[in-house]
Tab-separated table of C-alpha atoms in Angstrom:
chain	number	residue	atom	x	y	z
A	1	MET	CA	0.000	0.000	0.000
A	2	LYS	CA	2.814	2.426	0.893
A	3	ALA	CA	4.586	1.693	-2.385
A	4	TYR	CA	1.368	2.338	-4.304
A	5	ILE	CA	0.750	5.665	-2.526
A	6	LEU	CA	4.341	6.771	-3.194
A	7	LYS	CA	4.021	5.781	-6.849
A	8	ARG	CA	0.752	7.692	-7.214
A	9	PHE	CA	2.238	10.779	-5.587
A	10	LEU	CA	5.141	10.739	-8.039
A	11	LEU	CA	2.726	10.269	-10.935
A	12	LEU	CA	0.550	13.086	-9.588
A	13	PHE	CA	3.439	15.557	-9.562
A	14	LEU	CA	4.612	14.512	-13.036
A	15	THR	CA	1.105	14.925	-14.421
A	16	LEU	CA	0.716	18.278	-12.689
A	17	TRP	CA	4.027	19.402	-14.167
A	18	GLY	CA	2.859	18.446	-17.682
A	19	ILE	CA	-0.475	20.239	-17.263
A	20	THR	CA	1.112	23.432	-15.946
A	21	LEU	CA	3.733	23.411	-18.718
A	22	CYS	CA	1.095	23.121	-21.467
A	23	SER	CA	-1.114	25.743	-19.804
A	24	PHE	CA	1.770	28.171	-19.353
A	25	VAL	CA	2.977	27.852	-22.944
A	26	MET	CA	-0.528	28.261	-24.429
A	27	LEU	CA	-1.201	31.264	-22.211
A	28	GLN	CA	2.075	32.922	-23.198
A	29	LEU	CA	1.437	32.311	-26.911
A	30	ALA	CA	-2.101	33.702	-26.734
A	31	PRO	CA	-2.548	37.155	-28.320
A	32	GLY	CA	-2.557	40.117	-25.982
A	33	SER	CA	0.251	40.142	-23.417
A	34	PRO	CA	0.003	42.096	-20.145
A	35	LEU	CA	2.555	44.518	-21.560
A	36	GLU	CA	0.322	45.279	-24.558
A	37	MET	CA	-2.627	45.805	-22.228
A	38	LYS	CA	-0.707	48.295	-20.083
A	39	ILE	CA	0.436	50.176	-23.182
A	40	GLN	CA	-3.120	50.263	-24.508
A	41	ARG	CA	-4.433	51.556	-21.182
A	42	GLY	CA	-1.777	54.249	-21.264
A	43	LYS	CA	-2.861	55.303	-24.743
A	44	ASP	CA	-6.544	55.229	-23.835
A	45	GLY	CA	-5.930	57.390	-20.795
A	46	SER	CA	-3.593	59.813	-22.571
A	47	LEU	CA	-4.545	63.296	-23.756
A	48	GLY	CA	-2.582	63.066	-26.943
A	49	GLU	CA	0.139	61.281	-28.808
A	50	LYS	CA	2.844	63.015	-26.774
A	51	SER	CA	1.809	61.133	-23.638
A	52	ALA	CA	2.149	57.720	-25.256
A	53	VAL	CA	4.246	55.132	-23.422
A	54	SER	CA	7.949	55.632	-24.087
A	55	GLU	CA	10.312	52.918	-25.296
A	56	GLU	CA	12.203	53.098	-22.006
A	57	VAL	CA	9.048	52.317	-20.027
A	58	ILE	CA	8.162	49.499	-22.431
A	59	GLN	CA	11.604	47.940	-22.004
A	60	ARG	CA	11.403	48.231	-18.212
A	61	LEU	CA	8.018	46.493	-18.249
A	62	ARG	CA	9.390	43.728	-20.478
A	63	VAL	CA	12.127	43.045	-17.937
A	64	GLN	CA	9.662	43.236	-15.034
A	65	TYR	CA	7.389	40.593	-16.564
A	66	HIS	CA	10.322	38.498	-17.903
A	67	LEU	CA	9.041	39.013	-21.458
A	68	ASP	CA	12.629	39.523	-22.595
A	69	LYS	CA	13.345	35.840	-21.857
A	70	PRO	CA	12.347	32.677	-23.783
A	71	ILE	CA	9.083	30.953	-22.808
A	72	LEU	CA	10.757	27.943	-21.191
A	73	VAL	CA	12.970	30.203	-19.089
A	74	ARG	CA	9.873	32.097	-17.977
A	75	TYR	CA	8.225	28.803	-17.081
A	76	GLY	CA	11.270	27.801	-15.041
A	77	LEU	CA	11.116	31.072	-13.109
A	78	TRP	CA	7.375	30.591	-12.530
A	79	LEU	CA	7.944	27.003	-11.358
A	80	LYS	CA	10.631	28.177	-8.951
A	81	ASP	CA	8.203	30.687	-7.451
A	82	ILE	CA	5.413	28.085	-7.228
A	83	ALA	CA	7.707	25.816	-5.202
A	84	ARG	CA	7.708	28.611	-2.590
A	85	LEU	CA	3.907	29.008	-2.921
A	86	ASP	CA	4.494	32.351	-4.602
A	87	PHE	CA	1.985	32.737	-7.447
A	88	GLY	CA	3.200	36.230	-8.242
A	89	THR	CA	1.391	39.554	-8.206
A	90	SER	CA	-1.943	40.155	-9.870
A	91	PHE	CA	-1.816	42.336	-12.981
A	92	ALA	CA	-5.306	43.640	-12.180
A	93	ASP	CA	-4.924	45.071	-8.667
A	94	HIS	CA	-1.228	44.386	-7.854
A	95	ARG	CA	-2.130	42.212	-4.864
A	96	PRO	CA	-0.351	38.896	-4.153
A	97	VAL	CA	-2.226	36.166	-6.029
A	98	ILE	CA	-1.910	33.757	-3.101
A	99	SER	CA	-3.848	36.237	-0.921
A	100	LYS	CA	-6.652	36.497	-3.469
A	101	ILE	CA	-6.804	32.710	-3.826
A	102	ALA	CA	-6.809	32.197	-0.046
A	103	GLU	CA	-9.810	34.518	0.277
A	104	ARG	CA	-11.826	32.741	-2.420
A	105	VAL	CA	-10.983	29.032	-2.016
A	106	PRO	CA	-12.876	28.472	1.281
A	107	ILE	CA	-16.073	29.906	-0.211
A	108	SER	CA	-15.917	27.662	-3.290
A	109	LEU	CA	-15.050	24.611	-1.188
A	110	ILE	CA	-17.973	25.209	1.179
A	111	PHE	CA	-20.429	25.364	-1.708
A	112	GLY	CA	-18.826	22.522	-3.654
A	113	ILE	CA	-18.478	20.091	-0.747
A	114	SER	CA	-21.998	20.949	0.444
A	115	GLY	CA	-23.273	20.120	-3.033
A	116	ILE	CA	-21.464	16.765	-3.044
A	117	ILE	CA	-22.763	15.857	0.437
A	118	ILE	CA	-26.342	16.756	-0.513
A	119	ALA	CA	-26.032	14.762	-3.743
A	120	LEU	CA	-24.785	11.695	-1.843
A	121	LEU	CA	-27.325	11.935	0.987
A	122	LEU	CA	-30.244	12.147	-1.446
A	123	GLY	CA	-28.918	10.343	-4.527
A	124	ILE	CA	-27.942	7.058	-2.841
A	125	PRO	CA	-31.317	6.517	-1.071
A	126	LEU	CA	-33.215	7.416	-4.255
A	127	GLY	CA	-31.121	4.943	-6.246
A	128	LEU	CA	-31.670	2.234	-3.631
A	129	LEU	CA	-35.434	2.808	-3.572
A	130	SER	CA	-35.578	2.746	-7.342
A	131	GLY	CA	-33.488	-0.430	-7.567
A	132	ALA	CA	-35.444	-2.156	-4.806
A	133	HIS	CA	-38.720	-1.592	-6.700
A	134	PRO	CA	-37.845	-2.064	-10.393
A	135	ASN	CA	-40.438	-1.357	-13.082
A	136	THR	CA	-42.791	0.402	-10.660
A	137	TRP	CA	-44.100	3.971	-10.719
A	138	LEU	CA	-41.422	4.884	-8.159
A	139	ASP	CA	-38.660	3.473	-10.346
A	140	ARG	CA	-39.967	5.254	-13.444
A	141	SER	CA	-40.362	8.537	-11.574
A	142	VAL	CA	-36.786	8.434	-10.245
A	143	ALA	CA	-35.443	7.464	-13.681
A	144	PHE	CA	-37.336	10.266	-15.446
A	145	GLY	CA	-36.331	12.863	-12.849
A	146	SER	CA	-32.690	11.754	-12.918
A	147	ILE	CA	-32.435	12.005	-16.697
A	148	ALA	CA	-34.209	15.366	-16.773
A	149	PHE	CA	-32.130	16.999	-14.037
A	150	TYR	CA	-28.835	15.527	-15.265
A	151	ALA	CA	-29.469	16.897	-18.760
A	152	LEU	CA	-30.379	20.352	-17.425
A	153	PRO	CA	-27.354	22.717	-17.609
A	154	SER	CA	-26.489	24.403	-14.330
A	155	TYR	CA	-26.824	27.903	-15.781
A	156	VAL	CA	-30.348	27.127	-17.067
A	157	LEU	CA	-31.268	25.716	-13.657
A	158	GLY	CA	-29.831	28.801	-11.980
A	159	ILE	CA	-31.842	31.149	-14.201
A	160	LEU	CA	-35.013	29.147	-13.510
A	161	LEU	CA	-34.395	29.295	-9.751
A	162	LEU	CA	-33.762	33.031	-9.874
A	163	THR	CA	-36.897	33.557	-11.954
A	164	PHE	CA	-39.277	31.422	-9.919
A	165	LEU	CA	-37.834	31.637	-6.389
A	166	GLY	CA	-35.583	34.703	-6.355
A	167	GLY	CA	-38.091	37.476	-6.919
A	168	GLY	CA	-38.221	37.333	-10.695
A	169	GLU	CA	-41.852	37.265	-11.788
A	170	PHE	CA	-43.046	34.745	-9.248
A	171	LEU	CA	-41.972	34.041	-5.653
A	172	ASN	CA	-39.458	36.139	-3.735
A	173	LEU	CA	-38.259	33.506	-1.271
A	174	PHE	CA	-34.453	33.591	-1.502
A	175	PRO	CA	-31.678	36.158	-2.111
A	176	ILE	CA	-30.396	36.286	-5.673
A	177	TYR	CA	-26.772	37.310	-5.093
A	178	GLY	CA	-23.934	37.210	-2.585
A	179	ILE	CA	-23.407	35.076	0.502
A	180	GLN	CA	-24.718	37.441	3.172
A	181	SER	CA	-27.093	40.358	3.680
A	182	ASP	CA	-26.020	43.994	3.940
A	183	ALA	CA	-26.955	44.008	7.643
A	184	TYR	CA	-24.997	40.798	8.335
A	185	SER	CA	-22.562	42.390	10.812
A	186	SER	CA	-25.398	43.613	13.054
A	187	LEU	CA	-27.042	40.178	13.360
A	188	SER	CA	-26.692	37.790	16.303
A	189	LEU	CA	-24.775	34.520	15.942
A	190	VAL	CA	-27.959	32.567	15.196
A	191	GLY	CA	-29.076	35.314	12.826
A	192	LYS	CA	-25.760	35.166	10.947
A	193	ILE	CA	-26.027	31.382	10.547
A	194	LEU	CA	-29.616	31.619	9.296
A	195	ASP	CA	-28.688	34.468	6.956
A	196	ARG	CA	-25.852	32.449	5.408
A	197	LEU	CA	-28.075	29.377	5.049
A	198	HIS	CA	-30.734	31.533	3.392
A	199	HIS	CA	-28.191	32.720	0.813
A	200	PHE	CA	-26.835	29.198	0.290
A	201	VAL	CA	-30.128	27.539	-0.742
A	202	LEU	CA	-30.290	28.394	-4.458
A	203	PRO	CA	-26.551	27.955	-5.221
A	204	CYS	CA	-26.459	24.616	-3.360
A	205	ILE	CA	-29.406	23.367	-5.417
A	206	CYS	CA	-27.468	24.235	-8.574
A	207	TYR	CA	-24.328	22.542	-7.271
A	208	SER	CA	-26.034	19.336	-6.146
A	209	LEU	CA	-28.880	18.575	-8.554
A	210	GLY	CA	-26.812	17.284	-11.477
A	211	GLY	CA	-24.632	15.118	-9.236
A	212	LEU	CA	-27.682	13.892	-7.330
A	213	ALA	CA	-29.339	12.728	-10.552
A	214	PHE	CA	-26.198	10.951	-11.761
A	215	ILE	CA	-25.590	9.247	-8.400
A	216	ALA	CA	-29.211	8.065	-8.237
A	217	GLN	CA	-28.945	6.473	-11.691
A	218	GLN	CA	-25.563	4.919	-10.911
A	219	GLN	CA	-26.743	3.577	-7.559
A	220	ARG	CA	-29.869	2.072	-9.141
A	221	ALA	CA	-27.818	0.250	-11.784
A	222	SER	CA	-25.302	-0.932	-9.169
A	223	ILE	CA	-27.900	-2.304	-6.749
A	224	LEU	CA	-29.759	-4.129	-9.540
A	225	ASP	CA	-26.493	-5.707	-10.671
A	226	ALA	CA	-25.608	-6.708	-7.091
A	227	LEU	CA	-29.029	-8.286	-6.476
A	228	ASN	CA	-28.476	-10.630	-9.434
A	229	GLN	CA	-25.148	-11.990	-8.146
A	230	ASP	CA	-24.660	-15.566	-6.912
A	231	TYR	CA	-23.774	-14.542	-3.344
A	232	ILE	CA	-27.179	-12.845	-3.030
A	233	ARG	CA	-28.953	-16.026	-4.119
A	234	THR	CA	-26.828	-17.970	-1.617
A	235	ALA	CA	-27.751	-15.575	1.198
A	236	ARG	CA	-31.431	-15.922	0.351
A	237	ALA	CA	-31.124	-19.716	0.199
A	238	LYS	CA	-29.726	-19.676	3.747
A	239	GLY	CA	-32.947	-18.053	4.895
A	240	LEU	CA	-31.583	-14.608	5.741
A	241	PRO	CA	-34.197	-11.842	5.990
A	242	GLU	CA	-34.597	-9.840	2.779
A	243	TRP	CA	-33.674	-6.550	4.475
A	244	LEU	CA	-30.425	-8.102	5.750
A	245	VAL	CA	-29.593	-9.479	2.304
A	246	PHE	CA	-30.282	-6.080	0.772
A	247	MET	CA	-28.446	-3.865	3.264
A	248	LYS	CA	-25.520	-6.040	4.364
A	249	HIS	CA	-24.643	-7.860	1.155
A	250	ALA	CA	-26.080	-5.998	-1.837
A	251	PHE	CA	-25.828	-2.414	-0.617
A	252	ARG	CA	-22.158	-2.421	0.377
A	253	ASN	CA	-21.025	-4.011	-2.870
A	254	SER	CA	-23.168	-1.622	-4.890
A	255	LEU	CA	-21.319	1.328	-3.340
A	256	ILE	CA	-18.054	0.533	-5.128
A	257	PRO	CA	-18.993	2.187	-8.472
A	258	THR	CA	-20.522	5.128	-6.597
A	259	VAL	CA	-17.207	5.751	-4.834
A	260	THR	CA	-15.558	6.613	-8.149
A	261	ILE	CA	-18.157	9.309	-8.707
A	262	VAL	CA	-17.163	11.073	-5.477
A	263	GLY	CA	-13.584	11.419	-6.696
A	264	ALA	CA	-14.737	12.529	-10.140
A	265	MET	CA	-17.012	15.184	-8.626
A	266	LEU	CA	-14.165	17.050	-6.906
A	267	PRO	CA	-12.851	18.702	-10.107
A	268	GLY	CA	-16.419	19.693	-10.881
A	269	ILE	CA	-16.313	22.004	-7.858
A	270	LEU	CA	-14.259	24.444	-9.911
A	271	GLY	CA	-15.909	23.739	-13.257
A	272	ALA	CA	-19.442	24.326	-12.016
A	273	SER	CA	-18.390	27.135	-9.700
A	274	VAL	CA	-17.454	29.419	-12.597
A	275	ILE	CA	-21.010	29.451	-13.965
A	276	ILE	CA	-22.835	29.341	-10.634
A	277	GLU	CA	-20.678	31.940	-8.888
A	278	VAL	CA	-20.975	34.368	-11.785
A	279	LEU	CA	-24.743	33.809	-11.892
A	280	PHE	CA	-25.240	34.341	-8.142
A	281	SER	CA	-22.364	36.839	-7.650
A	282	ILE	CA	-20.635	34.564	-5.139
A	283	PRO	CA	-17.092	35.801	-4.350
A	284	GLY	CA	-15.435	32.422	-4.818
A	285	LEU	CA	-12.708	30.941	-6.974
A	286	GLY	CA	-15.001	30.538	-9.995
A	287	LEU	CA	-15.871	34.226	-10.100
A	288	LEU	CA	-12.192	35.082	-9.636
A	289	SER	CA	-11.319	32.856	-12.615
A	290	PHE	CA	-13.927	34.577	-14.767
A	291	GLU	CA	-12.753	38.051	-13.782
A	292	SER	CA	-9.082	37.189	-14.310
A	293	LEU	CA	-9.815	35.862	-17.812
A	294	LEU	CA	-11.604	39.083	-18.742
A	295	GLN	CA	-8.695	41.135	-17.381
A	296	ARG	CA	-6.023	38.786	-18.804
A	297	ASP	CA	-4.561	38.543	-15.331
A	298	TYR	CA	-2.048	35.800	-16.225
A	299	PRO	CA	-0.649	35.050	-12.737
A	300	THR	CA	-4.170	34.570	-11.355
A	301	ILE	CA	-5.206	32.459	-14.361
A	302	MET	CA	-2.202	30.168	-13.915
A	303	ALA	CA	-2.899	29.864	-10.189
A	304	ASN	CA	-6.473	28.787	-10.971
A	305	PHE	CA	-5.237	26.289	-13.571
A	306	THR	CA	-2.809	24.816	-11.062
A	307	ILE	CA	-5.359	24.510	-8.258
A	308	GLY	CA	-7.964	23.034	-10.614
A	309	SER	CA	-5.495	20.446	-11.910
A	310	LEU	CA	-4.423	19.565	-8.377
A	311	LEU	CA	-8.059	19.052	-7.358
A	312	SER	CA	-8.672	16.795	-10.356
A	313	LEU	CA	-5.653	14.613	-9.623
A	314	ALA	CA	-6.459	14.529	-5.905
A	315	GLY	CA	-9.987	13.381	-6.764
A	316	ILE	CA	-8.677	10.439	-8.778
A	317	PHE	CA	-6.275	9.517	-5.979
A	318	LEU	CA	-9.044	9.787	-3.372
A	319	SER	CA	-11.379	7.521	-5.340
A	320	ASP	CA	-8.686	4.825	-5.412
A	321	LEU	CA	-8.238	5.023	-1.640
A	322	LEU	CA	-11.999	4.889	-1.079
A	323	TYR	CA	-12.080	1.641	-3.064
A	324	VAL	CA	-10.057	-0.050	-0.323
A	325	ILE	CA	-12.271	1.348	2.434
A	326	VAL	CA	-15.506	0.205	0.785
A	327	ASP	CA	-14.251	-3.190	-0.401
A	328	PRO	CA	-11.466	-4.835	1.680
A	329	ARG	CA	-10.966	-7.413	-1.097
A	330	ILE	CA	-9.255	-4.732	-3.165
A	331	SER	CA	-5.583	-4.327	-2.353
A	332	PHE	CA	-2.808	-2.279	-3.948
A	333	ASP	CA	0.026	-4.364	-2.472
């Protein structure tokens, strides 16, 4: 097991290195460097041609941003800084990127992990109920709802929630933006908790509904497959109660495919957060990614790429470890 974990860690860092190298090169080759943007801003804000950016200033900026060096040398300098957890300074507001990331990551993780937990707590029981009563109205209802909600894009769902529940043309039940009210600081502790929960309802529905639908379908297929195995027939032949056969033997083995989904859902925290956070004006990592792309804030973009890649690889690694926990027969020795 230790050898496997060490091997996976080495593979994780090699993969992360390859992803960051490709991302860095593509970003540097993309049209519109930060230097060009600063020059353009200088021209836009100037009163005439005489106030245009001088060649001396341009050269100083090229040295400052290492644009006078080859791409691979720039990547090496960036990698050296990353090893010290230094993501550089934002081109947009000149703040350290690590400070901006540290402010936003907890918010995105709270929403993303809450969405995964809700999806698991509701999706697994729905899948079990559907699989335990195949070809019934309950089974058909769960199947139809799962397909419909899984196919529904998160931004469409968000717009529908804002329209029908956020004071659009129908009900005004939930806030439509932010994570707290304007009077948040004056509330009591209980009031602050309730205020946050009130703001979390609509975004958490968007985060969880697609995963919930997929987990329910996966769990249904897994439990039906488990119930048709020989060990289930053997347990029934021994006279065990049906509920014991279902919960102790079929249920645990049906969880193995579902475990992989949990690991695969971790990268989706960032992917879905871009759309949902922009839609609900949530100051998380997704909104920061969107804003940095609009501003061509390269250090922040690369930091988001790196964190997103790390989450994806960590999700794959976590799903492998969960395999062993769910099914002791699986060993990596």
